[in-house]
Short mmCIF file of C-alpha atoms and ligand atoms in Angstrom, two decimals:
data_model
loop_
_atom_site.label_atom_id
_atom_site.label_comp_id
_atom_site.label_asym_id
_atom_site.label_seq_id
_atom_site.Cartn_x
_atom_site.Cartn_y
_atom_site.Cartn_z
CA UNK A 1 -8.10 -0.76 -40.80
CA UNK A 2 -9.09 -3.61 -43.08
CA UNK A 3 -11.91 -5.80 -41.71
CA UNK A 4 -10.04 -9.36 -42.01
CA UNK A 5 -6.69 -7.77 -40.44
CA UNK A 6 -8.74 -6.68 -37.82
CA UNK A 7 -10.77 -10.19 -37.86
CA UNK A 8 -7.63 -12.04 -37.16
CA UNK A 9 -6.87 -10.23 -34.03
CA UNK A 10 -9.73 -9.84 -32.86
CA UNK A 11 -9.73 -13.69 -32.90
CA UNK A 12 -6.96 -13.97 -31.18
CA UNK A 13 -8.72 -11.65 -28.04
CA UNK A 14 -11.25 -14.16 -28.24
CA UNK A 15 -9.13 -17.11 -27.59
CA UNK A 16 -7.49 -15.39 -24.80
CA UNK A 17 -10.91 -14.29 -23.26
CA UNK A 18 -11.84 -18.10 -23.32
CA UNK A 19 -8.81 -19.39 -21.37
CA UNK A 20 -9.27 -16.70 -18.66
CA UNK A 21 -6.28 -14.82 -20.10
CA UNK A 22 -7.62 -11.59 -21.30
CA UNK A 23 -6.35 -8.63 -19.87
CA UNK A 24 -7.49 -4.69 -19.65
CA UNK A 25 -7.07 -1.42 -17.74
CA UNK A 26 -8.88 -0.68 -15.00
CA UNK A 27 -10.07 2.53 -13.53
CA UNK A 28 -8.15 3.36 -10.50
CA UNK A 29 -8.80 5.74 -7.46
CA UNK A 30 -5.91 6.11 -5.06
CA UNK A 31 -6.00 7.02 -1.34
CA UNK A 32 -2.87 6.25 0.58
CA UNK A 33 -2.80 2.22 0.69
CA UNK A 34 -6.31 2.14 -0.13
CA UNK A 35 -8.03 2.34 -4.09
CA UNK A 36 -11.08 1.77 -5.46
CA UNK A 37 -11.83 0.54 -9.17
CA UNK A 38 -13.91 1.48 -11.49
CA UNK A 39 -15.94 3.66 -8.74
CA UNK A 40 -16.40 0.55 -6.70
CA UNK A 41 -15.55 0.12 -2.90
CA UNK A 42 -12.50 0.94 -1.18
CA UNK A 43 -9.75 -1.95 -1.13
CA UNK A 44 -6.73 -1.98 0.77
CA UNK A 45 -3.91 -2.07 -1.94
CA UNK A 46 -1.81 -5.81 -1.62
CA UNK A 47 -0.76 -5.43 -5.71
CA UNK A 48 1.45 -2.97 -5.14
CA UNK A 49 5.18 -2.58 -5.48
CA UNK A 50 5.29 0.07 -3.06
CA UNK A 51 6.95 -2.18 -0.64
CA UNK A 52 8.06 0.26 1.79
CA UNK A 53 5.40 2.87 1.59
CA UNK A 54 6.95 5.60 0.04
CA UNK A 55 5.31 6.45 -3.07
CA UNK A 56 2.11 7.57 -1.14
CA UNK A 57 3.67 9.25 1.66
CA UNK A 58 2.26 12.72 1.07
CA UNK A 59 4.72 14.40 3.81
CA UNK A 60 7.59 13.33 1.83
CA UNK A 61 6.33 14.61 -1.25
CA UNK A 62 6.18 18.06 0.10
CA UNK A 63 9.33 17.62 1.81
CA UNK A 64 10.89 16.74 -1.23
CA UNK A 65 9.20 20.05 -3.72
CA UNK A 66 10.36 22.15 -1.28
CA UNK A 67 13.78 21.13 -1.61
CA UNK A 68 13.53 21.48 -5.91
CA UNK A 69 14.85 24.27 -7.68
CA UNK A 70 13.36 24.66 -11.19
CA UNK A 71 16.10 26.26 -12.74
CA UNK A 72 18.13 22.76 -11.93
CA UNK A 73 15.72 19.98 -12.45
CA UNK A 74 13.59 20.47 -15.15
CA UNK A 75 10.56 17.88 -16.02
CA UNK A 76 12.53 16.69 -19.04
CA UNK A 77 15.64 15.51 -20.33
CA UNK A 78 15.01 16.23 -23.64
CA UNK A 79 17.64 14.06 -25.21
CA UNK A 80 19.80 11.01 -24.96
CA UNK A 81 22.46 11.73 -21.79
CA UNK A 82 25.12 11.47 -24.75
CA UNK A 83 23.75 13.85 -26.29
CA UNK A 84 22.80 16.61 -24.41
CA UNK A 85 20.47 15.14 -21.96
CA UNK A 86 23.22 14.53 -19.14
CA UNK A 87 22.25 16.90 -15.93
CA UNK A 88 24.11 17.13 -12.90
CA UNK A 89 21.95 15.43 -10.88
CA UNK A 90 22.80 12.08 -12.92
CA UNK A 91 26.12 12.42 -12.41
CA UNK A 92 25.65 13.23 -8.17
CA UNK A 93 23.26 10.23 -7.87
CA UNK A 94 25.49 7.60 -9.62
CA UNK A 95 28.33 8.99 -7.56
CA UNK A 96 26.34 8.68 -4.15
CA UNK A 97 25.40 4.90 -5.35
CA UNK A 98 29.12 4.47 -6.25
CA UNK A 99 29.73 5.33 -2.79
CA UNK A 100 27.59 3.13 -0.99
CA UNK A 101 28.21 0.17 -2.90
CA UNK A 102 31.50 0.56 -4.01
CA UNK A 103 31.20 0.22 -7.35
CA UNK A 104 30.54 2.13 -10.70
CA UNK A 105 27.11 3.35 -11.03
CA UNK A 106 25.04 3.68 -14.01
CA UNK A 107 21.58 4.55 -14.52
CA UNK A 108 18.83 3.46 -17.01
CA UNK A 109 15.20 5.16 -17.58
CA UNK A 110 13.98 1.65 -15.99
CA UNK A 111 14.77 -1.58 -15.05
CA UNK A 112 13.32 -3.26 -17.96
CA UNK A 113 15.87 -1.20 -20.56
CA UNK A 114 18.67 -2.11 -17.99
CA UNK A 115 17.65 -6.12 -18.68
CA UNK A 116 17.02 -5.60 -22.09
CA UNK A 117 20.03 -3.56 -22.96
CA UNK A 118 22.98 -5.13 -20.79
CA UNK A 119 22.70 -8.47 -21.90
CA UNK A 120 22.82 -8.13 -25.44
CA UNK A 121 25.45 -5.74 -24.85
CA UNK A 122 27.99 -8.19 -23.01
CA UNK A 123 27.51 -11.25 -25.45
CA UNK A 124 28.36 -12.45 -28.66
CA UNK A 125 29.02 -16.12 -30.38
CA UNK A 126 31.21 -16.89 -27.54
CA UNK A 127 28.92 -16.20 -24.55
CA UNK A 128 26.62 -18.27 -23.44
CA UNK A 129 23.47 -17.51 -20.65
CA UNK A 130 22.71 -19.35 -18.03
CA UNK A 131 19.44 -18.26 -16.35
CA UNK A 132 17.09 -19.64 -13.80
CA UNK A 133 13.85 -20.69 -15.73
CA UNK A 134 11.76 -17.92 -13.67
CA UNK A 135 13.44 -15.29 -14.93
CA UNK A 136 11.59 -11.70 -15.15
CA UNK A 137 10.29 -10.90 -18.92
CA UNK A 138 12.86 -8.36 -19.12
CA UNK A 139 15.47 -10.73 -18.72
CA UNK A 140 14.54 -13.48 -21.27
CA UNK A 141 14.02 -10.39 -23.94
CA UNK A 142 17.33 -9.38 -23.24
CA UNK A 143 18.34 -12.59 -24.21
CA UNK A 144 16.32 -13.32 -27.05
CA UNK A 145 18.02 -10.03 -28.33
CA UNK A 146 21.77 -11.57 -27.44
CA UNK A 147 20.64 -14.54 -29.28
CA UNK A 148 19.89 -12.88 -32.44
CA UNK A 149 24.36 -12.34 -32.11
CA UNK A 150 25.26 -15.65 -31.22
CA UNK A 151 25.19 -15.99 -28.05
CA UNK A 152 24.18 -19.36 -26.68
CA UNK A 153 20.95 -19.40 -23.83
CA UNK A 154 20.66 -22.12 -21.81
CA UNK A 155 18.11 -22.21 -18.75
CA UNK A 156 18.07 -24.31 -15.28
CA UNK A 157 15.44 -25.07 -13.20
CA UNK A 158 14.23 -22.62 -10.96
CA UNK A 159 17.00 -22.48 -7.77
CA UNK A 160 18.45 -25.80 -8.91
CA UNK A 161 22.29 -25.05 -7.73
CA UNK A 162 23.13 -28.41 -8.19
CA UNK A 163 22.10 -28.62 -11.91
CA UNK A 164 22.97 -25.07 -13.20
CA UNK A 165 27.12 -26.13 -10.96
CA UNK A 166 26.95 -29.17 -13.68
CA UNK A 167 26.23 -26.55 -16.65
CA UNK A 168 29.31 -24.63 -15.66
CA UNK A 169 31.49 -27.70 -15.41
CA UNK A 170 30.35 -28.10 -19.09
CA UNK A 171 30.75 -24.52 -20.50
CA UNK A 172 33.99 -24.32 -19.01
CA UNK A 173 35.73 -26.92 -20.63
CA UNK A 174 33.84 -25.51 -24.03
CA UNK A 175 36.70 -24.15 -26.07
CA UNK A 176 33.75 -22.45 -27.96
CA UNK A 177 33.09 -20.24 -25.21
CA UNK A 178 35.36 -17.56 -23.10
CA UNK A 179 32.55 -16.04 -21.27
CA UNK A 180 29.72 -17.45 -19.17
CA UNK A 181 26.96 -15.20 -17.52
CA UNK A 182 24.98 -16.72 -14.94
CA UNK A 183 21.38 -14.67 -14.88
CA UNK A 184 19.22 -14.50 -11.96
CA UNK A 185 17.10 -12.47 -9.59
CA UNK A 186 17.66 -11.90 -5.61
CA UNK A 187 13.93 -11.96 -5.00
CA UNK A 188 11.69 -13.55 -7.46
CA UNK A 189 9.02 -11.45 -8.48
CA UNK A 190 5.97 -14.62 -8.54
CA UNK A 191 7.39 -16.82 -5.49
CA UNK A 192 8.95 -14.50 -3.42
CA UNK A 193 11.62 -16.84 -2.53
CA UNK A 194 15.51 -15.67 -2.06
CA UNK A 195 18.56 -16.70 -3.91
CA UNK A 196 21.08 -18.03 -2.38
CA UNK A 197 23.95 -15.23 -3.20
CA UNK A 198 26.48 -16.39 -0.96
CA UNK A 199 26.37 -20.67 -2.68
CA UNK A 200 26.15 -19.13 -6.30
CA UNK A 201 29.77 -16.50 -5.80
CA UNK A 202 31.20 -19.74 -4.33
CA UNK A 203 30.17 -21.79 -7.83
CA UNK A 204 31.44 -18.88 -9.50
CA UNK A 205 34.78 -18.87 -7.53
CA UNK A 206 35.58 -22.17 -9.20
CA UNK A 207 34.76 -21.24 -12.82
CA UNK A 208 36.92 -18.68 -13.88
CA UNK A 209 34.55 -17.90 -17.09
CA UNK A 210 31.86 -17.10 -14.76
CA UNK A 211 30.58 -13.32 -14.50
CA UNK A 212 26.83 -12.93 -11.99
CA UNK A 213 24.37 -11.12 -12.89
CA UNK A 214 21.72 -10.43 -10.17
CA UNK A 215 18.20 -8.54 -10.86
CA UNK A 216 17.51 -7.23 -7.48
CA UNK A 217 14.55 -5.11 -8.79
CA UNK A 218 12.13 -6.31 -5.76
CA UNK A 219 15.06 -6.37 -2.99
CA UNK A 220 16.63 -2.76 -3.43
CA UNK A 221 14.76 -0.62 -0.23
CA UNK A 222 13.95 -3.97 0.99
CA UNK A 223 17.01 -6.09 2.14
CA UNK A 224 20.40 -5.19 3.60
CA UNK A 225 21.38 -3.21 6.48
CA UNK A 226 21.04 0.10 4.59
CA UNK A 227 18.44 -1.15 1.74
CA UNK A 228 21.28 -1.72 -0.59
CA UNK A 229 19.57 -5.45 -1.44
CA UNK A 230 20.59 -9.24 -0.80
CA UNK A 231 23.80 -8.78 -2.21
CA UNK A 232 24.07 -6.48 0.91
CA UNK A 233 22.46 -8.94 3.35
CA UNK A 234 24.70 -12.00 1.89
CA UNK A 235 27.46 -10.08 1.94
CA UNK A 236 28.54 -10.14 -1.22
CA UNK A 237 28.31 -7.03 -3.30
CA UNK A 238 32.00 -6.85 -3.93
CA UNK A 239 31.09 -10.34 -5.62
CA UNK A 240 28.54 -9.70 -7.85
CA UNK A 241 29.76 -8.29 -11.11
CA UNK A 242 26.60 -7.03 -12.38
CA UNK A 243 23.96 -5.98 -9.68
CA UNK A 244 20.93 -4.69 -11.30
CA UNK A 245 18.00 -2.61 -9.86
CA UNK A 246 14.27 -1.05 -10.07
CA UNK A 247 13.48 2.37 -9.13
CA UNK A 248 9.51 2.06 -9.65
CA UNK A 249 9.34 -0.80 -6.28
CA UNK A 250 10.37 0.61 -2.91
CA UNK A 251 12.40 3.07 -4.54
CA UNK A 252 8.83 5.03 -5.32
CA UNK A 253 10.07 6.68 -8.72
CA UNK A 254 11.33 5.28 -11.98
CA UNK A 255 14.29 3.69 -13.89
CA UNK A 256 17.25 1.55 -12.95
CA UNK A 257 20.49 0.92 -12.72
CA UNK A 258 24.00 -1.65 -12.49
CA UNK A 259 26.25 -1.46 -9.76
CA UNK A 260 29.58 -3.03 -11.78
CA UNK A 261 33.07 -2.31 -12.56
CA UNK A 262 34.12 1.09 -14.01
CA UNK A 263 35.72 -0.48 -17.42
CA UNK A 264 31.75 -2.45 -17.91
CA UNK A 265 29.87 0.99 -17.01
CA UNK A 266 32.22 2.63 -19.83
CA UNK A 267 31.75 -0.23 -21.87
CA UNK A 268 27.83 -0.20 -21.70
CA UNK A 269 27.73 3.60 -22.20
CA UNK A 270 29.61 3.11 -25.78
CA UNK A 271 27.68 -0.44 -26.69
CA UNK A 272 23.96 -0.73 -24.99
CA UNK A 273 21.23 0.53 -27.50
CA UNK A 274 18.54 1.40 -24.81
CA UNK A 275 21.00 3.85 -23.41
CA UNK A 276 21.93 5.25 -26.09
CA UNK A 277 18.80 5.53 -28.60
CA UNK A 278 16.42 6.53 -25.93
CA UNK A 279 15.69 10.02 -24.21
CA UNK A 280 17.06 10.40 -20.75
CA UNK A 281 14.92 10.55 -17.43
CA UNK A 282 13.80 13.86 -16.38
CA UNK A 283 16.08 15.48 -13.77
CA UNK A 284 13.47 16.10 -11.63
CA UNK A 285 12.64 12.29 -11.12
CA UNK A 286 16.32 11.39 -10.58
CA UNK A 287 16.29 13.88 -8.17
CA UNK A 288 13.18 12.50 -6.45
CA UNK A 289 14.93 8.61 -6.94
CA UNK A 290 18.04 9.99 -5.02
CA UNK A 291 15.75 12.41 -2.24
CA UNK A 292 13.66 8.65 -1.67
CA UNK A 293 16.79 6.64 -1.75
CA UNK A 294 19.23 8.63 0.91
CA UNK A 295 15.68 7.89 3.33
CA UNK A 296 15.74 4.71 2.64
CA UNK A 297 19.45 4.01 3.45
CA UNK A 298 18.18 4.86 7.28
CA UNK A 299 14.73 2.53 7.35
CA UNK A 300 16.59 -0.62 8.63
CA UNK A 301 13.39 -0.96 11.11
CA UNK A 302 10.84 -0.36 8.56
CA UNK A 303 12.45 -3.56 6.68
CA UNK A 304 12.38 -5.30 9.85
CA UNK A 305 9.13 -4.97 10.24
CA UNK A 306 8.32 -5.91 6.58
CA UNK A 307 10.27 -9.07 7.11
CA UNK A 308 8.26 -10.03 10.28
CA UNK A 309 4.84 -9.58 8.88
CA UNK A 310 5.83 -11.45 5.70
CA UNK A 311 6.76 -14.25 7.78
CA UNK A 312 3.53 -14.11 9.39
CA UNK A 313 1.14 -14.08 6.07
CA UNK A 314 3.55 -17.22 4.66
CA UNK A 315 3.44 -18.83 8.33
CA UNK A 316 -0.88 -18.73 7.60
CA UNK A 317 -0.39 -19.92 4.24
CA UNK A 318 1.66 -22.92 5.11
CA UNK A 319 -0.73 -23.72 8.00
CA UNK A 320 -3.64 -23.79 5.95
CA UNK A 321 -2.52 -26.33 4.18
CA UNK A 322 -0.56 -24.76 0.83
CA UNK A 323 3.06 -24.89 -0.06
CA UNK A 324 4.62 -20.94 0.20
CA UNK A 325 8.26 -20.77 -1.13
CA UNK A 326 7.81 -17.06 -0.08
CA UNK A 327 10.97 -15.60 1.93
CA UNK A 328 9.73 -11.92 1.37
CA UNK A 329 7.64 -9.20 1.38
CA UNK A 330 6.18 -11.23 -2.04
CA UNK A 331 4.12 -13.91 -0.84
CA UNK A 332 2.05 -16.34 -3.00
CA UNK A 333 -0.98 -18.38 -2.67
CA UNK A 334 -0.55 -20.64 -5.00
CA UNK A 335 -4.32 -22.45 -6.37
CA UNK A 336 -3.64 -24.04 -9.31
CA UNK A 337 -6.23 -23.50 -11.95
CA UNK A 338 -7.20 -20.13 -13.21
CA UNK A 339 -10.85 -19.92 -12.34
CA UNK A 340 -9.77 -20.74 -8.89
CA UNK A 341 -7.90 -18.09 -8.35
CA UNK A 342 -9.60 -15.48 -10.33
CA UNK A 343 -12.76 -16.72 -7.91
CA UNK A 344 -10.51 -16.18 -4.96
CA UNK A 345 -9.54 -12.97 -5.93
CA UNK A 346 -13.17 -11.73 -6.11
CA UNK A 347 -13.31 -13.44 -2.46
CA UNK A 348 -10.56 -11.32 -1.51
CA UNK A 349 -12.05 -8.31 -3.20
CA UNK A 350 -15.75 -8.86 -1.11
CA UNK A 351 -14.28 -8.61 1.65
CA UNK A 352 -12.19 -5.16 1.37
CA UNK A 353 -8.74 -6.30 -0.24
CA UNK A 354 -6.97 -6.46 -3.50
CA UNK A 355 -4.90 -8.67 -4.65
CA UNK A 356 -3.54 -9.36 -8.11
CA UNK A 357 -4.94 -13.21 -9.89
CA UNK A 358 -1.82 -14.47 -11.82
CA UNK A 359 -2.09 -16.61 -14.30
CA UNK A 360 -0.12 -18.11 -17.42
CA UNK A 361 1.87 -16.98 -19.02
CA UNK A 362 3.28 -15.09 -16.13
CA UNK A 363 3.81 -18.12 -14.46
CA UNK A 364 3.88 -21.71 -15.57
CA UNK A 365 0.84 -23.74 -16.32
CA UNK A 366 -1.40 -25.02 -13.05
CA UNK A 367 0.02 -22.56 -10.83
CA UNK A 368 -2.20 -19.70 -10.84
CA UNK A 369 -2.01 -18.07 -7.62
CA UNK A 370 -3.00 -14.86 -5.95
CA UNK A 371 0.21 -12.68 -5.29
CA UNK A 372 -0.06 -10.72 -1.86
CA UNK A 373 2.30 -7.67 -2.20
CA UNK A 374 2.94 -6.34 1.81
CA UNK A 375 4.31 -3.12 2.79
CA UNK A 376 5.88 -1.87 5.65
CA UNK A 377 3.45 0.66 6.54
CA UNK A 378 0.77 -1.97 6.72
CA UNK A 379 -1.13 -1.62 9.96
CA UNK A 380 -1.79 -4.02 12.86
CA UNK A 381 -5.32 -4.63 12.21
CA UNK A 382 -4.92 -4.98 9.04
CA UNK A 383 -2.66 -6.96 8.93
CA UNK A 384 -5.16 -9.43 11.41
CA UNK A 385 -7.58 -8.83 8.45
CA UNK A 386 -5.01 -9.91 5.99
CA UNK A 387 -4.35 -13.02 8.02
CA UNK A 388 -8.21 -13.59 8.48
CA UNK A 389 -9.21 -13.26 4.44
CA UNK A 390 -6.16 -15.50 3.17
CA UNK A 391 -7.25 -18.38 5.82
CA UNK A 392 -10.91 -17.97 4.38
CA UNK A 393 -9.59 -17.97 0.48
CA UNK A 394 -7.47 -21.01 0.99
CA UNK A 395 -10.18 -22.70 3.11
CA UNK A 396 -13.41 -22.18 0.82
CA UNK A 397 -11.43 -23.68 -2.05
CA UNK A 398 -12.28 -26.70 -3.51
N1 LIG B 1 13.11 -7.05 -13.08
C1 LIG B 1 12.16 -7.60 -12.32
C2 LIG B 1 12.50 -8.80 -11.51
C3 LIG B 1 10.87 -7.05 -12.29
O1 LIG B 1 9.92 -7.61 -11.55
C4 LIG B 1 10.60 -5.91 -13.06
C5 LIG B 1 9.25 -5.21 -13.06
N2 LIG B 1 8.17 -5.93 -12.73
C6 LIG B 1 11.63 -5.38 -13.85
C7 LIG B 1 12.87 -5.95 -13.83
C8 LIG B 1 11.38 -4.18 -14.71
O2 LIG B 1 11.58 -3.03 -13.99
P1 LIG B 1 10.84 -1.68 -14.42
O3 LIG B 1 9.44 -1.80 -13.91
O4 LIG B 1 11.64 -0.60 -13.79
O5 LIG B 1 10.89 -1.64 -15.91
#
């Protein structure tokens, strides 16, 4: 490549490298909830999504090869599912999930095609977006992409009811615009904190223009009676006209899906690009999704338990001292400045533990912070340990 197109990038690393930003692979060593990185020590695991366990349960794994039949799930879809990449097993998992929830199913080869693929889908010159400022990338892609048709984006502070109940007032009495989508997720993937489900189907109730759109990528597995999400917990699935999930979190596989009505599933199978220019999942991993997700439907005490020691690392947090919006399994300990936190990771790190150092522009400027992901098959003492470090991070800081 030509040495001053290279020069200009390679400026650009540079700048990032001096803010702290710069980012690169590392080398990483599973064991169970344990790694190590580049041939270093052994760390217990808090970065991961594997909120409930599952992707390292080696048991299930075996449990679940033994149930495969080659013939029936091969390792590859080979094409688009409207072409001839629909399998069976597609078909029998977005039924089962049509079951449970009671909606239409459909599934996408992750959660970040379903974000980036529905929205563009539903909108045009007369839709506009409403979306809480925190947002998952996936979500403001999908509506740069609607933007590029028209469609109006509008964003309200993070959990601000009040202001984002004004903005609906407003777009309502727009003759310009018929539809309004209101974009958010259950569980935020950098705070933790919860959505209140239940006040935002009331605002919709009196704005007739309104459809919800709920990303509940970090709460399927996780919340609800059978793991079904918040819209499950809250009560409200019926109410929710496009719920939207993760497969690669508690789920232990990969891809995604909408729980919505059976005219919008029909509708996104004819108009959403990412379903339609992309190859399909394998069979085998839907099958694995589906094997992991009919366990899941019966680990209502496993959640329990996640939702008790989550409480516990937040309860620590708050009493040393720092603010924790955290109302899940996500908890954040929130520093500030970037060095900070990247020298309280390597704290962290010392003494046996793992934890990711987030920094802009993941999250906004000045809040830097060290995101603890818990599991449910975290143990006792560790958990003590867990308790012990965070109290020692927060303490040393300056
Ligand atoms: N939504 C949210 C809230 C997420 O956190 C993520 C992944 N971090 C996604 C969507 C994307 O899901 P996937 O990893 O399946 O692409």
């Amino acid at each position: 490549m030509n040495e001053r197109l290279l020069a200009y990038y390679d400026d650009k690393l540079a700048t990032l490298k001096s803010k702290h930003n710069y980012r690169s692979f590392a080398n990483i060593n599973h064991r169970k909830r344990y790694i190590s990185i580049d041939g270093g020590e052994r760390l217990l695991n808090l970065a991961s999504n594997d909120y409930m366990g599952m992707a390292r349960d080696e048991a299930l794994h075996d449990e679940f090869m033994q149930t495969v039949e080659h013939d029936k799930l091969p390792f590859a879809s080979s094409s688009s599912r409207l072409l001839t990449g629909n399998f069976e097993i597609f078909d029998e998992f977005e039924w089962q999930l049509q079951q449970l929830f009671g909606r239409a199913c459909l599934l996408f080869n992750s959660g970040y095609h379903a974000n980036v693929g529905i929205l563009p889908a539903l909108c045009d010159g007369r839709t506009v977006i409403i979306a809480d400022k925190l947002v998952h990338a996936s979500m403001i892609d999908g509506m740069r992409l609607a933007a590029q048709n028209g469609t109006k984006t509008v964003r309200y502070q993070h959990q601000n009811l009040p202001q984002l109940a004004k903005l609906l007032d407003k777009y309502q009495q727009d003759d310009g615009i018929d539809r309004i989508i209101v974009a958010t997720e259950s569980i935020f993937s950098m705070d933790g904190d919860v959505t209140d489900l239940a006040a935002l189907v009331r605002l919709k109730r009196c704005h007739d223009k309104v459809m919800l759109y709920v990303d509940e990528a970090h709460a399927v597995g996780v919340r609800g009676e059978r793991g079904l999400g918040c819209a499950e917990e809250f009560a409200v699935i019926d109410e929710i006209d496009f719920i939207v999930g993760a497969f690669g979190k508690a789920v232990a596989s990969m891809g995604g899906y909408v729980i919505c009505h059976k005219i919008m599933r029909e509708f996104l199978i004819n108009t959403m690009r990412p379903l339609i220019f992309s190859t399909a999942l394998p069979p085998v991993c839907v099958a694995w999704t589906q094997f992991v997700f009919s366990k899941l439907i019966h680990m209502n005490h496993e959640r329990q338990k996640l939702m008790t020691l989550s409480q516990q690392v937040a309860a620590t947090i708050r009493r040393a001292g720092l603010p924790c919006p955290s109302a899940s399994q996500i908890v954040p300990v929130i520093l500030g400045d970037n060095q900070r936190t990247l020298d309280a990771a390597a704290m962290l790190r010392q003494a046996g533990f793992y934890a990711m150092a987030v920094r802009p522009p993941t999250v906004p400027q000045n809040q830097s912070r060290l995101r603890l992901c818990l599991s449910a098959d975290l143990g006792q003492q560790e958990l003590d340990d867990v308790l012990q470090v965070v109290s020692g991070v927060i303490n040393a800081a300056p």
